[in-house]
CSV table of C-alpha atoms in Angstrom, one decimal:
chain,number,residue,atom,x,y,z
J,1,MET,CA,4.6,53.8,-131.9
J,2,GLN,CA,2.2,52.3,-134.3
J,3,THR,CA,-0.9,50.5,-133.3
J,4,HIS,CA,-2.5,47.6,-135.0
J,5,THR,CA,-6.3,47.7,-134.5
J,6,THR,CA,-7.5,45.6,-137.4
J,7,TYR,CA,-4.5,43.3,-138.1
J,8,THR,CA,-5.3,40.3,-135.8
J,9,GLU,CA,-3.1,37.6,-137.3
J,10,PRO,CA,-0.3,38.2,-134.8
J,11,ILE,CA,-2.8,38.0,-132.0
J,12,GLN,CA,-4.2,34.8,-133.3
J,13,GLN,CA,-0.7,33.3,-133.5
J,14,LEU,CA,0.1,34.4,-130.0
J,15,ASP,CA,-3.3,33.1,-128.8
J,16,SER,CA,-2.4,29.7,-130.2
J,17,LEU,CA,1.0,29.7,-128.5
J,18,VAL,CA,-0.6,30.7,-125.2
J,19,LEU,CA,-3.0,27.8,-125.5
J,20,SER,CA,-0.1,25.5,-126.3
J,21,LEU,CA,1.8,26.8,-123.2
J,22,LYS,CA,-1.2,26.4,-121.0
J,23,THR,CA,-1.9,22.8,-122.2
J,24,THR,CA,1.7,21.8,-121.8
J,25,SER,CA,2.0,23.3,-118.4
J,26,GLU,CA,-1.2,21.5,-117.3
J,27,GLN,CA,0.4,18.2,-118.6
J,28,LEU,CA,3.5,19.0,-116.5
J,29,ILE,CA,1.5,19.7,-113.4
J,30,TYR,CA,-0.3,16.4,-113.8
J,31,VAL,CA,2.9,14.5,-114.3
J,32,MET,CA,4.4,16.2,-111.2
J,33,GLU,CA,1.4,15.2,-109.1
J,34,GLU,CA,1.8,11.6,-110.3
J,35,GLN,CA,5.5,11.8,-109.4
J,36,ILE,CA,4.6,13.0,-105.9
J,37,GLN,CA,2.3,10.0,-105.5
J,38,ALA,CA,5.0,7.6,-106.9
J,39,ILE,CA,7.5,8.9,-104.4
J,40,ILE,CA,5.0,8.6,-101.5
J,41,SER,CA,4.3,5.0,-102.6
J,42,SER,CA,8.0,4.2,-103.0
J,43,SER,CA,7.6,3.0,-106.6
J,44,PRO,CA,11.1,3.4,-108.3
J,45,GLN,CA,9.9,2.2,-111.7
J,46,LYS,CA,7.0,4.6,-111.7
J,47,ILE,CA,9.3,7.4,-110.6
J,48,GLU,CA,11.7,6.7,-113.4
J,49,GLU,CA,9.0,6.5,-116.0
J,50,LEU,CA,7.4,9.7,-114.9
J,51,THR,CA,10.7,11.5,-114.7
J,52,GLU,CA,11.4,10.6,-118.4
J,53,LYS,CA,7.9,11.8,-119.3
J,54,GLN,CA,8.4,15.0,-117.4
J,55,SER,CA,11.7,15.6,-119.3
J,56,GLU,CA,9.9,15.1,-122.6
J,57,ILE,CA,7.1,17.5,-121.7
J,58,GLN,CA,9.5,20.1,-120.4
J,59,GLY,CA,11.3,20.0,-123.8
J,60,VAL,CA,8.0,20.7,-125.5
J,61,TYR,CA,7.2,23.5,-123.0
J,62,LYS,CA,10.6,25.1,-123.6
J,63,LYS,CA,9.9,24.9,-127.4
J,64,HIS,CA,6.5,26.6,-127.0
J,65,GLU,CA,8.0,29.2,-124.7
J,66,ARG,CA,10.7,30.1,-127.2
J,67,ALA,CA,8.1,30.3,-130.0
J,68,PHE,CA,6.0,32.6,-127.9
J,69,LEU,CA,8.9,34.9,-127.0
J,70,ASP,CA,10.0,35.0,-130.7
J,71,GLU,CA,6.5,35.9,-131.8
J,72,LEU,CA,6.3,38.7,-129.1
J,73,ARG,CA,9.7,40.0,-130.3
J,74,LYS,CA,8.5,40.0,-133.9
J,75,ASN,CA,5.4,42.0,-133.0
J,76,LEU,CA,7.3,44.4,-130.7
J,77,THR,CA,10.2,45.3,-133.0
J,78,GLY,CA,11.0,49.0,-133.0
J,79,GLU,CA,9.7,49.4,-129.4
J,80,ASP,CA,12.1,51.1,-127.0
J,81,SER,CA,10.8,49.2,-124.0
J,82,GLU,CA,11.0,45.6,-122.9
J,83,ILE,CA,9.3,42.7,-124.6
J,84,THR,CA,6.2,42.3,-122.4
J,85,LEU,CA,2.5,41.6,-122.7
J,86,THR,CA,1.9,45.0,-121.3
J,87,ASN,CA,3.6,46.6,-124.3
J,88,LEU,CA,1.7,44.4,-126.6
J,89,LYS,CA,-1.6,45.7,-125.1
J,90,SER,CA,-0.5,49.3,-126.2
J,91,MET,CA,0.0,48.0,-129.7
J,92,PHE,CA,-3.3,46.2,-129.9
J,93,PRO,CA,-5.6,48.2,-127.7
J,94,ASP,CA,-8.7,46.4,-129.0
J,95,LYS,CA,-7.2,43.1,-127.8
J,96,ALA,CA,-6.1,44.4,-124.4
J,97,GLU,CA,-8.6,42.3,-122.5
J,98,GLN,CA,-7.5,39.1,-124.2
J,99,ILE,CA,-3.8,39.9,-123.7
J,100,GLU,CA,-4.5,40.6,-120.0
J,101,ARG,CA,-6.2,37.1,-119.8
J,102,TRP,CA,-3.1,35.5,-121.3
J,103,LYS,CA,-0.9,37.3,-118.7
J,104,ILE,CA,-3.1,36.0,-115.8
J,105,GLU,CA,-3.2,32.5,-117.2
J,106,LEU,CA,0.5,32.3,-117.9
J,107,SER,CA,1.3,33.8,-114.5
J,108,GLN,CA,-1.0,31.4,-112.6
J,109,ASN,CA,0.4,28.3,-114.4
J,110,THR,CA,4.0,29.4,-113.8
J,111,LYS,CA,3.3,29.8,-110.1
J,112,LEU,CA,1.6,26.4,-109.9
J,113,LEU,CA,4.5,24.8,-111.8
J,114,GLN,CA,7.0,26.4,-109.3
J,115,ARG,CA,4.9,25.2,-106.4
J,116,LYS,CA,4.7,21.6,-107.7
J,117,ASN,CA,8.4,21.7,-108.4
J,118,GLU,CA,9.1,22.9,-104.8
J,119,GLN,CA,6.9,20.1,-103.5
J,120,LEU,CA,8.8,17.5,-105.5
J,121,VAL,CA,12.2,18.8,-104.3
J,122,ASP,CA,11.0,18.9,-100.7
J,123,LEU,CA,9.6,15.4,-100.9
J,124,LEU,CA,12.8,14.0,-102.5
J,125,GLU,CA,14.9,15.7,-99.8
J,126,PHE,CA,12.7,14.3,-97.1
J,127,ALA,CA,13.0,10.8,-98.6
J,128,LEU,CA,16.8,11.2,-98.9
J,129,ASN,CA,17.1,12.2,-95.3
J,130,ARG,CA,14.8,9.3,-94.2
J,131,ASN,CA,16.8,6.8,-96.2
J,132,ALA,CA,20.0,8.1,-94.7
J,133,ASN,CA,18.6,7.9,-91.2
J,134,LEU,CA,17.3,4.3,-91.9
J,135,MET,CA,20.8,3.2,-93.2
J,136,HIS,CA,22.4,4.7,-90.1
J,137,SER,CA,19.9,2.8,-87.9
J,138,PHE,CA,20.7,-0.4,-89.8
J,139,TYR,CA,24.4,-0.1,-89.3
J,140,SER,CA,24.2,1.0,-85.7
J,141,LEU,CA,22.0,-1.8,-84.3
J,142,PHE,CA,23.6,-4.0,-81.7
J,143,ASN,CA,22.3,-7.5,-80.9
J,144,ASN,CA,23.7,-10.8,-79.8
J,145,LYS,CA,25.0,-11.6,-83.3
J,146,ASN,CA,26.9,-8.4,-84.0
J,147,SER,CA,27.8,-7.2,-80.5
J,148,HIS,CA,31.5,-6.9,-79.7
J,149,TYR,CA,33.2,-7.0,-76.3
J,150,SER,CA,36.4,-5.5,-75.0
J,151,PRO,CA,39.1,-7.7,-73.4
J,152,SER,CA,37.7,-6.6,-70.0
J,153,GLY,CA,34.3,-8.2,-70.8
J,154,GLN,CA,32.5,-4.9,-71.3
J,155,LYS,CA,30.3,-4.4,-74.4
J,156,SER,CA,32.3,-2.5,-77.0
J,157,GLU,CA,30.9,0.4,-79.0
J,158,VAL,CA,32.4,-0.9,-82.2
J,159,ARG,CA,29.7,-0.8,-84.9
J,160,SER,CA,29.2,-3.7,-87.3
J,161,GLY,CA,31.4,-3.3,-90.3
J,162,VAL,CA,33.8,-1.0,-88.4
J,163,ALA,CA,35.9,-3.7,-86.7
J,164,ILE,CA,37.7,-4.7,-89.9
J,165,ASN,CA,41.5,-4.8,-89.4
J,166,GLN,CA,41.3,-4.1,-85.7
J,167,GLU,CA,43.2,-6.1,-83.1
J,168,VAL,CA,41.1,-8.3,-80.9
């Protein structure tokens, strides 16, 4: 295994890519927070606009992620072990502290992105269930205008919209 103690260009390139990943993930987190607020305020136009924005930013994030992994692969060629930041630290021991900082930042941002994504999914599932319950309530209401009675004069449990093609 060879170590690079003076050659810092790969580290600078990786540092730039880590910064790009960090910035992009922060943008994603911000948009996800905005989406949560749009869902809570029931603003379909805002939700749609933010969803498109999130898709665009996710595309940029994936591009930066691929570039970061490609750069790691390029710097760890010939290594028998996996392509990890830990292995990169052994190749650049003088930059181990900086590489550890990257690892922590990337890990924290990834966890935060996962948490925001889970919040969004949970909120959307809640909204979907509430809408389904509301629709059920609308169609199961009985009042003087939509009540039905059986031939014996008793109130019938036929729901509105269900009595189509039934004998009276």
